[in-house]
Amino acid sequence: MHDERRRIEERAERLHNQRIKPALYAATVPLDIAAWQAPGEPVPFAEAAAAPYEPFATGTPWGPPWGTTWFRMHGRVPDDWAGRRVEAVIDLGFVGDWPGNQAEALVHLPDGTPLKAVNPLNQYVPIAHPASGGERVDYLVEAASNPDILANDFAGPTPLGDVLTAGDAPLYTFRRADLAVLDEDVFHLDLDLQVLRELMAELGEHEPRRHEIMHALDHALDQLDLDDIAGSAPAVRAALAPVLARPAHASAHIISGVGHAHIDSAWLWPIRETKRKTSRTFSNVTALADEYEEFVFACSQAQQYEWVRDSYPKVWARIQEAVERGQWAPVGGMWVEADGNLPGGEALARQLVHGKRFFIEHFGIETKGVWLPDSFGYTAAYPQLAKLAGNEWFLTQKISWNQTNTFPHHTFWWEGIDGTRIFTHFPPVDTYNAALTGEEMARAVHNYREKGGATRSLAPFGWGDGGGGPTRELMERARRLRDLEGSPKVEVEHPDAFFAKARAEYEDAPVWVGELYLELHRATYTSQARTKQGNRRSEHLLREAELWATTAALHAPGYAYPHERLDRLWKTVLLHQFHDILPGSSIAWVHREAEAEYARVAQELEALTTEAVAALGDGAARVFNTSPFDRAEVVRTADGTPVYVRVPAQGSAELTGADAPARPVEVAQRVLDNGLVRVEVAADGTLTSVRDLRADREVLAGRGNLLRLHTDLPNYWDAWDIDKHYRNRYTDLLERDSVTVVEQDPLIGAIRVERSFGKGSRITQTITVRAGSPRIDFETEIDWHEAEKILKAGFPVDIRAPHSSAEIQFGHIQRPTHTNTSWEAARFEVSGHRWVHIAEPGYGVAVINDSTYGHDVTRTVREDGGTTTTVRLSLVRAPRVPDPGADQGRHRFTYSLLPGASIEDAVAEGYALNLPLRSARSAGAPAPVVSTEGDGVTVEAVKLADDGSGDVIVRIYESRGGRADGLLRTGFPLAGAQLTDLLERPLGPANTHGNTVPVTLRPFEIQTLRLTTT
């Protein structure tokens, strides 16, 4: 047979695109349009309905950036359209190939009922099959003119990312608003051709099935009458029916397709726009569910459900109905799809608690899995937290973006730092916005790494971020791909059903131990430093408020625990942990609002803590310690006088001073010495020596606290990425304006270093040593005006450390300091929480921080044979996309060097730096709510039970990485204790002896105890 592939394929392409697709609508009539531009922010429907409208014509520019234009549309169905499928077709002037992040609209009926959204790939609004002609159509359409922030493909910054700088020039030109008759034969022919042509293109040229499809297309298109596309479409479909009916091979890969619409809770749009995006997409989804009974839609993020419930009650009611029918699947069980690395341990626990409770309360459904396709790597604490919240599975996708190494599994058991394992899937289709194309189906099969052991994978399909979710075209694709030779089988089903089947066939799946590190987007540990600082401070203020509110509830008659206020504040913090807010990868508007929100949260939490402490009575000045460790520290009185105090863990002490350390702080020129450490500051402001006087050894192997300014222009994702070549070009900041002794007291010694550099930037650092503590603090103020730079602070330490240890949620993770393999080399920038620790047998050093997450650890061998291990904190960046002003302006934070530190010391000082001792007046000294005995037994949270019972909830964990046996002692009469899951549901009784509870913890184990008072 002659080779006619080119002729046939080109013929099919032209006829499909130029003749069949344009014939989808058999007839059209224009709608009459009037418009009203809403001033400022979006307005409610009632206000828009009462507004004055002016005539509007297609072809007219509309929509300033971030504006809202309401269109009133009306028309009448022609009499001769009776019984046919009539739709309104609205094109707002859609641009580009991204269906999200541009113009979109919600269509309302005259009574305010949301009907359906209009999106670039979903432009129709159904009017069903009118029984007779003449039906009147009236709509009020709320159209958002959101700008396409990334339209220039990262070529440079744009002012469009904030309403304050975006201007008011119209962004779009309105194209059409018509009533139209959908020709259903042509519609289905279009889908037949799409599926077959795409399948054909993916099959090998040697495969008979490819040639069978090709010749079937050729013969079928012979039936197409170019003068009567609609009339001949049934004949073409009939000719294609046999080739579409050929069943898939028995060994065909099985894809569980689930409708999805990944909607970032904020990113290239502000939170207020996400609220509207959810209403639009959810309107589309519920409308599609009415049309396709097999449709299943998986939707995460309880926060988005709450927005719709509160602002769009009619859409909410439709969601509830779809859930009852089994067509809508709440998944994920988290308040938002949070960043996978940066939230603190208790915050991740609360993400799961608040999310799962919402779905239980409103739908009677307990979600079974964690749904996090788009976060930028995943902490090794997740398996345990997920299981403790009652989850059975975990789903991710983003690891497919790895820059260097290909992840070796798609279905596997993920083992966390404590040994907990959770069944995990990573869809080989490599997207969470699948369109069920032939290319995607082939990719899923080609990528799938479990061949021979398992047979199925999952594919979330639908347009996200305002694209409107799944469409009827995607559902039609799924129907055709259900059992089609040459393709994997597509089954539309609930994710729980997929995971149950996948686990049943692959119980012995391989195991991945430790973090799921994303070899990309490493700059998200640093970008938008003020947002990250707001999160860190909020997490610790919430801990303080809950502890002291619990103390007051137990000891202060008449004090009412502020359940509702704390719940609201937690949800605000959890929202801002979304994986494009906390990582610093959103537009300026988002981060401007986040910083303001964190300030409001801090103010309210400070007030809550003050109220709780005041409820204990107004008396002597006392110092309150929220940390889970006893502390002996220098604090200042109201007039600034330093005082040395000893305060028990989670307790208080009078601010009258304790026995001061035997050795005061001595300050001589540029030397600080407290008998534990001696710090020498060079004339250039760096540290020339840090001598650990207890161990009689020099800590540094080079300039300490060396500030290095690197050029930082990644290959593509500016705010997200830091690429390895940043290390090749830098300037060490050795010029200084001044080095001055600013405090010389027996309890405190401090030297201030001031530097100016770059484009008007300025750094002021106060190096402080306090009596009785080996910790050296670097209180830092930066006025930052650089562009495309990153600033790091380095500590070269004379230690041969085979690995570094970095704190993560409820424990720590070890990472090699060598680069033997590409996996280690790819971890050139990593994340940690309050501390990083390096050690050799017998000696260690920790670097501690109060708001920094990104860091790197490297080692070199010196000419003298010794090894230098260098820890460098990433302090601040200056990306220009998507926020041209990212990180510009003032920053204030503290980091510390802790010589001679064990892991236990790092844990304790990490808490101490992040939970400063609090001074207040209190009449009494109530016993701490709980205290612990036993190394490694660490209290993470103390609160009252969420059910209002008055029970005390205590969350503890093992913090060293070893087994722990100890006691939990209560400061109140104890009637009983239970072990619970994260949702405070009983798992079993805990033994008690008087007011103590014996505890046994495996390495990094988390336990939640419910304690009942008498």
PDB file of N, CA and C in Angstrom, residues 385-456:
ATOM      1  N   LEU A 385       1.381  13.527  60.337  1.00  0.00           N
ATOM      2  CA  LEU A 385       0.281  14.465  60.531  1.00  0.00           C
ATOM      3  C   LEU A 385      -0.960  14.022  59.762  1.00  0.00           C
ATOM      4  N   ALA A 386      -0.751  13.566  58.531  1.00  0.00           N
ATOM      5  CA  ALA A 386      -1.890  13.124  57.722  1.00  0.00           C
ATOM      6  C   ALA A 386      -2.598  11.941  58.377  1.00  0.00           C
ATOM      7  N   LYS A 387      -1.832  10.978  58.854  1.00  0.00           N
ATOM      8  CA  LYS A 387      -2.440   9.799  59.479  1.00  0.00           C
ATOM      9  C   LYS A 387      -3.120  10.167  60.799  1.00  0.00           C
ATOM     10  N   LEU A 388      -2.506  11.063  61.569  1.00  0.00           N
ATOM     11  CA  LEU A 388      -3.114  11.470  62.837  1.00  0.00           C
ATOM     12  C   LEU A 388      -4.413  12.240  62.632  1.00  0.00           C
ATOM     13  N   ALA A 389      -4.612  12.785  61.441  1.00  0.00           N
ATOM     14  CA  ALA A 389      -5.879  13.457  61.127  1.00  0.00           C
ATOM     15  C   ALA A 389      -6.884  12.489  60.503  1.00  0.00           C
ATOM     16  N   GLY A 390      -6.536  11.209  60.421  1.00  0.00           N
ATOM     17  CA  GLY A 390      -7.472  10.217  59.910  1.00  0.00           C
ATOM     18  C   GLY A 390      -7.404  10.003  58.419  1.00  0.00           C
ATOM     19  N   ASN A 391      -6.285  10.400  57.782  1.00  0.00           N
ATOM     20  CA  ASN A 391      -6.158  10.246  56.340  1.00  0.00           C
ATOM     21  C   ASN A 391      -5.507   8.914  55.976  1.00  0.00           C
ATOM     22  N   GLU A 392      -5.830   8.455  54.765  1.00  0.00           N
ATOM     23  CA  GLU A 392      -5.307   7.176  54.274  1.00  0.00           C
ATOM     24  C   GLU A 392      -4.385   7.348  53.079  1.00  0.00           C
ATOM     25  N   TRP A 393      -4.462   8.483  52.402  1.00  0.00           N
ATOM     26  CA  TRP A 393      -3.664   8.658  51.197  1.00  0.00           C
ATOM     27  C   TRP A 393      -3.201  10.101  51.046  1.00  0.00           C
ATOM     28  N   PHE A 394      -2.208  10.265  50.154  1.00  0.00           N
ATOM     29  CA  PHE A 394      -1.613  11.577  49.893  1.00  0.00           C
ATOM     30  C   PHE A 394      -1.416  11.705  48.382  1.00  0.00           C
ATOM     31  N   LEU A 395      -1.786  12.852  47.821  1.00  0.00           N
ATOM     32  CA  LEU A 395      -1.602  13.100  46.394  1.00  0.00           C
ATOM     33  C   LEU A 395      -0.773  14.356  46.174  1.00  0.00           C
ATOM     34  N   THR A 396       0.212  14.234  45.304  1.00  0.00           N
ATOM     35  CA  THR A 396       1.017  15.387  44.900  1.00  0.00           C
ATOM     36  C   THR A 396       1.263  15.323  43.399  1.00  0.00           C
ATOM     37  N   GLN A 397       1.710  16.421  42.832  1.00  0.00           N
ATOM     38  CA  GLN A 397       2.021  16.476  41.398  1.00  0.00           C
ATOM     39  C   GLN A 397       3.307  17.235  41.116  1.00  0.00           C
ATOM     40  N   LYS A 398       3.606  18.233  41.929  1.00  0.00           N
ATOM     41  CA  LYS A 398       4.631  19.215  41.564  1.00  0.00           C
ATOM     42  C   LYS A 398       6.028  18.622  41.441  1.00  0.00           C
ATOM     43  N   ILE A 399       6.265  17.456  42.033  1.00  0.00           N
ATOM     44  CA  ILE A 399       7.599  16.871  41.948  1.00  0.00           C
ATOM     45  C   ILE A 399       7.982  16.584  40.500  1.00  0.00           C
ATOM     46  N   SER A 400       7.001  16.532  39.615  1.00  0.00           N
ATOM     47  CA  SER A 400       7.321  16.324  38.194  1.00  0.00           C
ATOM     48  C   SER A 400       8.087  17.504  37.611  1.00  0.00           C
ATOM     49  N   TRP A 401       8.124  18.639  38.325  1.00  0.00           N
ATOM     50  CA  TRP A 401       8.826  19.824  37.834  1.00  0.00           C
ATOM     51  C   TRP A 401      10.325  19.784  38.158  1.00  0.00           C
ATOM     52  N   ASN A 402      10.809  18.733  38.779  1.00  0.00           N
ATOM     53  CA  ASN A 402      12.212  18.677  39.178  1.00  0.00           C
ATOM     54  C   ASN A 402      13.145  19.138  38.069  1.00  0.00           C
ATOM     55  N   GLN A 403      14.131  19.936  38.458  1.00  0.00           N
ATOM     56  CA  GLN A 403      15.063  20.515  37.500  1.00  0.00           C
ATOM     57  C   GLN A 403      16.175  19.538  37.128  1.00  0.00           C
ATOM     58  N   THR A 404      16.503  18.620  38.041  1.00  0.00           N
ATOM     59  CA  THR A 404      17.674  17.760  37.835  1.00  0.00           C
ATOM     60  C   THR A 404      17.320  16.278  37.757  1.00  0.00           C
ATOM     61  N   ASN A 405      16.681  15.753  38.767  1.00  0.00           N
ATOM     62  CA  ASN A 405      16.439  14.323  38.872  1.00  0.00           C
ATOM     63  C   ASN A 405      14.979  13.975  38.634  1.00  0.00           C
ATOM     64  N   THR A 406      14.745  12.843  38.026  1.00  0.00           N
ATOM     65  CA  THR A 406      13.389  12.347  37.828  1.00  0.00           C
ATOM     66  C   THR A 406      12.994  11.493  39.021  1.00  0.00           C
ATOM     67  N   PHE A 407      11.886  11.843  39.633  1.00  0.00           N
ATOM     68  CA  PHE A 407      11.450  11.082  40.809  1.00  0.00           C
ATOM     69  C   PHE A 407      11.150   9.643  40.386  1.00  0.00           C
ATOM     70  N   PRO A 408      11.589   8.648  41.164  1.00  0.00           N
ATOM     71  CA  PRO A 408      11.547   7.257  40.677  1.00  0.00           C
ATOM     72  C   PRO A 408      10.219   6.532  40.820  1.00  0.00           C
ATOM     73  N   HIS A 409       9.203   7.139  41.427  1.00  0.00           N
ATOM     74  CA  HIS A 409       7.946   6.430  41.655  1.00  0.00           C
ATOM     75  C   HIS A 409       6.756   7.297  41.258  1.00  0.00           C
ATOM     76  N   HIS A 410       5.648   6.631  40.964  1.00  0.00           N
ATOM     77  CA  HIS A 410       4.367   7.322  40.828  1.00  0.00           C
ATOM     78  C   HIS A 410       3.372   6.865  41.879  1.00  0.00           C
ATOM     79  N   THR A 411       3.481   5.647  42.311  1.00  0.00           N
ATOM     80  CA  THR A 411       2.673   5.148  43.423  1.00  0.00           C
ATOM     81  C   THR A 411       3.642   4.520  44.415  1.00  0.00           C
ATOM     82  N   PHE A 412       3.586   4.951  45.668  1.00  0.00           N
ATOM     83  CA  PHE A 412       4.593   4.512  46.631  1.00  0.00           C
ATOM     84  C   PHE A 412       4.085   4.751  48.054  1.00  0.00           C
ATOM     85  N   TRP A 413       4.770   4.147  48.983  1.00  0.00           N
ATOM     86  CA  TRP A 413       4.557   4.441  50.393  1.00  0.00           C
ATOM     87  C   TRP A 413       5.548   5.534  50.786  1.00  0.00           C
ATOM     88  N   TRP A 414       5.030   6.600  51.353  1.00  0.00           N
ATOM     89  CA  TRP A 414       5.894   7.693  51.800  1.00  0.00           C
ATOM     90  C   TRP A 414       6.081   7.571  53.307  1.00  0.00           C
ATOM     91  N   GLU A 415       7.337   7.483  53.717  1.00  0.00           N
ATOM     92  CA  GLU A 415       7.666   7.320  55.131  1.00  0.00           C
ATOM     93  C   GLU A 415       8.218   8.619  55.698  1.00  0.00           C
ATOM     94  N   GLY A 416       7.622   9.085  56.783  1.00  0.00           N
ATOM     95  CA  GLY A 416       8.036  10.334  57.408  1.00  0.00           C
ATOM     96  C   GLY A 416       9.125  10.135  58.442  1.00  0.00           C
ATOM     97  N   ILE A 417       9.481  11.216  59.123  1.00  0.00           N
ATOM     98  CA  ILE A 417      10.621  11.185  60.043  1.00  0.00           C
ATOM     99  C   ILE A 417      10.395  10.285  61.245  1.00  0.00           C
ATOM    100  N   ASP A 418       9.159   9.997  61.575  1.00  0.00           N
ATOM    101  CA  ASP A 418       8.875   9.145  62.732  1.00  0.00           C
ATOM    102  C   ASP A 418       8.657   7.691  62.353  1.00  0.00           C
ATOM    103  N   GLY A 419       8.638   7.382  61.065  1.00  0.00           N
ATOM    104  CA  GLY A 419       8.387   6.022  60.602  1.00  0.00           C
ATOM    105  C   GLY A 419       6.983   5.795  60.084  1.00  0.00           C
ATOM    106  N   THR A 420       6.088   6.761  60.243  1.00  0.00           N
ATOM    107  CA  THR A 420       4.738   6.625  59.701  1.00  0.00           C
ATOM    108  C   THR A 420       4.789   6.596  58.180  1.00  0.00           C
ATOM    109  N   ARG A 421       3.979   5.721  57.594  1.00  0.00           N
ATOM    110  CA  ARG A 421       3.886   5.642  56.137  1.00  0.00           C
ATOM    111  C   ARG A 421       2.470   5.937  55.688  1.00  0.00           C
ATOM    112  N   ILE A 422       2.375   6.591  54.535  1.00  0.00           N
ATOM    113  CA  ILE A 422       1.065   6.855  53.947  1.00  0.00           C
ATOM    114  C   ILE A 422       1.139   6.534  52.450  1.00  0.00           C
ATOM    115  N   PHE A 423       0.067   5.945  51.935  1.00  0.00           N
ATOM    116  CA  PHE A 423       0.013   5.549  50.529  1.00  0.00           C
ATOM    117  C   PHE A 423      -0.100   6.804  49.671  1.00  0.00           C
ATOM    118  N   THR A 424       0.814   6.950  48.720  1.00  0.00           N
ATOM    119  CA  THR A 424       0.982   8.220  48.012  1.00  0.00           C
ATOM    120  C   THR A 424       0.976   7.986  46.504  1.00  0.00           C
ATOM    121  N   HIS A 425       0.378   8.925  45.800  1.00  0.00           N
ATOM    122  CA  HIS A 425       0.343   8.850  44.338  1.00  0.00           C
ATOM    123  C   HIS A 425       0.748  10.186  43.738  1.00  0.00           C
ATOM    124  N   PHE A 426       1.479  10.056  42.654  1.00  0.00           N
ATOM    125  CA  PHE A 426       2.001  11.203  41.915  1.00  0.00           C
ATOM    126  C   PHE A 426       1.613  10.964  40.454  1.00  0.00           C
ATOM    127  N   PRO A 427       0.519  11.583  39.948  1.00  0.00           N
ATOM    128  CA  PRO A 427      -0.032  11.241  38.640  1.00  0.00           C
ATOM    129  C   PRO A 427       0.973  11.362  37.498  1.00  0.00           C
ATOM    130  N   PRO A 428       1.177  10.305  36.729  1.00  0.00           N
ATOM    131  CA  PRO A 428       2.143  10.366  35.633  1.00  0.00           C
ATOM    132  C   PRO A 428       1.699  11.226  34.463  1.00  0.00           C
ATOM    133  N   VAL A 429       0.435  11.676  34.454  1.00  0.00           N
ATOM    134  CA  VAL A 429      -0.004  12.593  33.401  1.00  0.00           C
ATOM    135  C   VAL A 429       0.712  13.937  33.526  1.00  0.00           C
ATOM    136  N   ASP A 430       1.340  14.163  34.703  1.00  0.00           N
ATOM    137  CA  ASP A 430       2.185  15.343  34.931  1.00  0.00           C
ATOM    138  C   ASP A 430       1.435  16.670  34.852  1.00  0.00           C
ATOM    139  N   THR A 431       0.181  16.660  35.238  1.00  0.00           N
ATOM    140  CA  THR A 431      -0.564  17.912  35.326  1.00  0.00           C
ATOM    141  C   THR A 431      -1.761  17.697  36.229  1.00  0.00           C
ATOM    142  N   TYR A 432      -2.182  18.757  36.883  1.00  0.00           N
ATOM    143  CA  TYR A 432      -3.429  18.712  37.653  1.00  0.00           C
ATOM    144  C   TYR A 432      -4.514  19.511  36.923  1.00  0.00           C
ATOM    145  N   ASN A 433      -4.243  19.858  35.652  1.00  0.00           N
ATOM    146  CA  ASN A 433      -5.222  20.542  34.795  1.00  0.00           C
ATOM    147  C   ASN A 433      -5.336  19.776  33.476  1.00  0.00           C
ATOM    148  N   ALA A 434      -5.513  18.482  33.553  1.00  0.00           N
ATOM    149  CA  ALA A 434      -5.516  17.663  32.337  1.00  0.00           C
ATOM    150  C   ALA A 434      -6.698  18.016  31.449  1.00  0.00           C
ATOM    151  N   ALA A 435      -6.473  17.856  30.141  1.00  0.00           N
ATOM    152  CA  ALA A 435      -7.532  18.053  29.152  1.00  0.00           C
ATOM    153  C   ALA A 435      -7.892  16.738  28.473  1.00  0.00           C
ATOM    154  N   LEU A 436      -7.338  15.625  28.974  1.00  0.00           N
ATOM    155  CA  LEU A 436      -7.612  14.292  28.435  1.00  0.00           C
ATOM    156  C   LEU A 436      -7.286  14.213  26.939  1.00  0.00           C
ATOM    157  N   THR A 437      -6.239  14.893  26.547  1.00  0.00           N
ATOM    158  CA  THR A 437      -5.808  14.854  25.156  1.00  0.00           C
ATOM    159  C   THR A 437      -5.061  13.546  24.875  1.00  0.00           C
ATOM    160  N   GLY A 438      -4.901  13.257  23.604  1.00  0.00           N
ATOM    161  CA  GLY A 438      -4.135  12.086  23.235  1.00  0.00           C
ATOM    162  C   GLY A 438      -2.707  12.166  23.731  1.00  0.00           C
ATOM    163  N   GLU A 439      -2.134  13.351  23.650  1.00  0.00           N
ATOM    164  CA  GLU A 439      -0.758  13.519  24.122  1.00  0.00           C
ATOM    165  C   GLU A 439      -0.660  13.242  25.619  1.00  0.00           C
ATOM    166  N   GLU A 440      -1.621  13.730  26.393  1.00  0.00           N
ATOM    167  CA  GLU A 440      -1.610  13.496  27.842  1.00  0.00           C
ATOM    168  C   GLU A 440      -1.799  12.020  28.169  1.00  0.00           C
ATOM    169  N   MET A 441      -2.691  11.364  27.463  1.00  0.00           N
ATOM    170  CA  MET A 441      -2.920   9.951  27.729  1.00  0.00           C
ATOM    171  C   MET A 441      -1.663   9.131  27.427  1.00  0.00           C
ATOM    172  N   ALA A 442      -1.010   9.460  26.326  1.00  0.00           N
ATOM    173  CA  ALA A 442       0.222   8.754  25.986  1.00  0.00           C
ATOM    174  C   ALA A 442       1.324   9.054  26.987  1.00  0.00           C
ATOM    175  N   ARG A 443       1.394  10.294  27.434  1.00  0.00           N
ATOM    176  CA  ARG A 443       2.405  10.667  28.419  1.00  0.00           C
ATOM    177  C   ARG A 443       2.219   9.897  29.718  1.00  0.00           C
ATOM    178  N   ALA A 444       0.968   9.781  30.156  1.00  0.00           N
ATOM    179  CA  ALA A 444       0.703   9.057  31.396  1.00  0.00           C
ATOM    180  C   ALA A 444       1.210   7.621  31.312  1.00  0.00           C
ATOM    181  N   VAL A 445       0.963   6.982  30.183  1.00  0.00           N
ATOM    182  CA  VAL A 445       1.403   5.593  30.019  1.00  0.00           C
ATOM    183  C   VAL A 445       2.922   5.526  29.921  1.00  0.00           C
ATOM    184  N   HIS A 446       3.495   6.423  29.137  1.00  0.00           N
ATOM    185  CA  HIS A 446       4.953   6.415  28.947  1.00  0.00           C
ATOM    186  C   HIS A 446       5.673   6.692  30.264  1.00  0.00           C
ATOM    187  N   ASN A 447       5.200   7.678  31.026  1.00  0.00           N
ATOM    188  CA  ASN A 447       5.873   8.065  32.273  1.00  0.00           C
ATOM    189  C   ASN A 447       5.747   7.027  33.374  1.00  0.00           C
ATOM    190  N   TYR A 448       4.642   6.321  33.383  1.00  0.00           N
ATOM    191  CA  TYR A 448       4.253   5.503  34.536  1.00  0.00           C
ATOM    192  C   TYR A 448       5.366   4.544  34.940  1.00  0.00           C
ATOM    193  N   ARG A 449       5.874   4.710  36.145  1.00  0.00           N
ATOM    194  CA  ARG A 449       7.039   3.960  36.592  1.00  0.00           C
ATOM    195  C   ARG A 449       6.695   2.682  37.342  1.00  0.00           C
ATOM    196  N   GLU A 450       5.431   2.396  37.474  1.00  0.00           N
ATOM    197  CA  GLU A 450       5.049   1.200  38.218  1.00  0.00           C
ATOM    198  C   GLU A 450       4.656   0.048  37.293  1.00  0.00           C
ATOM    199  N   LYS A 451       5.005   0.147  36.014  1.00  0.00           N
ATOM    200  CA  LYS A 451       4.644  -0.906  35.064  1.00  0.00           C
ATOM    201  C   LYS A 451       5.138  -2.262  35.567  1.00  0.00           C
ATOM    202  N   GLY A 452       4.284  -3.249  35.452  1.00  0.00           N
ATOM    203  CA  GLY A 452       4.623  -4.576  35.932  1.00  0.00           C
ATOM    204  C   GLY A 452       4.223  -4.814  37.362  1.00  0.00           C
ATOM    205  N   GLY A 453       4.038  -3.755  38.119  1.00  0.00           N
ATOM    206  CA  GLY A 453       3.597  -3.896  39.500  1.00  0.00           C
ATOM    207  C   GLY A 453       2.198  -3.384  39.726  1.00  0.00           C
ATOM    208  N   ALA A 454       1.811  -2.393  38.932  1.00  0.00           N
ATOM    209  CA  ALA A 454       0.490  -1.790  39.085  1.00  0.00           C
ATOM    210  C   ALA A 454       0.004  -1.354  37.712  1.00  0.00           C
ATOM    211  N   THR A 455      -1.276  -1.013  37.629  1.00  0.00           N
ATOM    212  CA  THR A 455      -1.896  -0.792  36.313  1.00  0.00           C
ATOM    213  C   THR A 455      -2.666   0.502  36.200  1.00  0.00           C
ATOM    214  N   ARG A 456      -2.704   1.321  37.250  1.00  0.00           N
ATOM    215  CA  ARG A 456      -3.627   2.457  37.194  1.00  0.00           C
ATOM    216  C   ARG A 456      -2.988   3.714  37.759  1.00  0.00           C
TER     217      ARG A 456
END
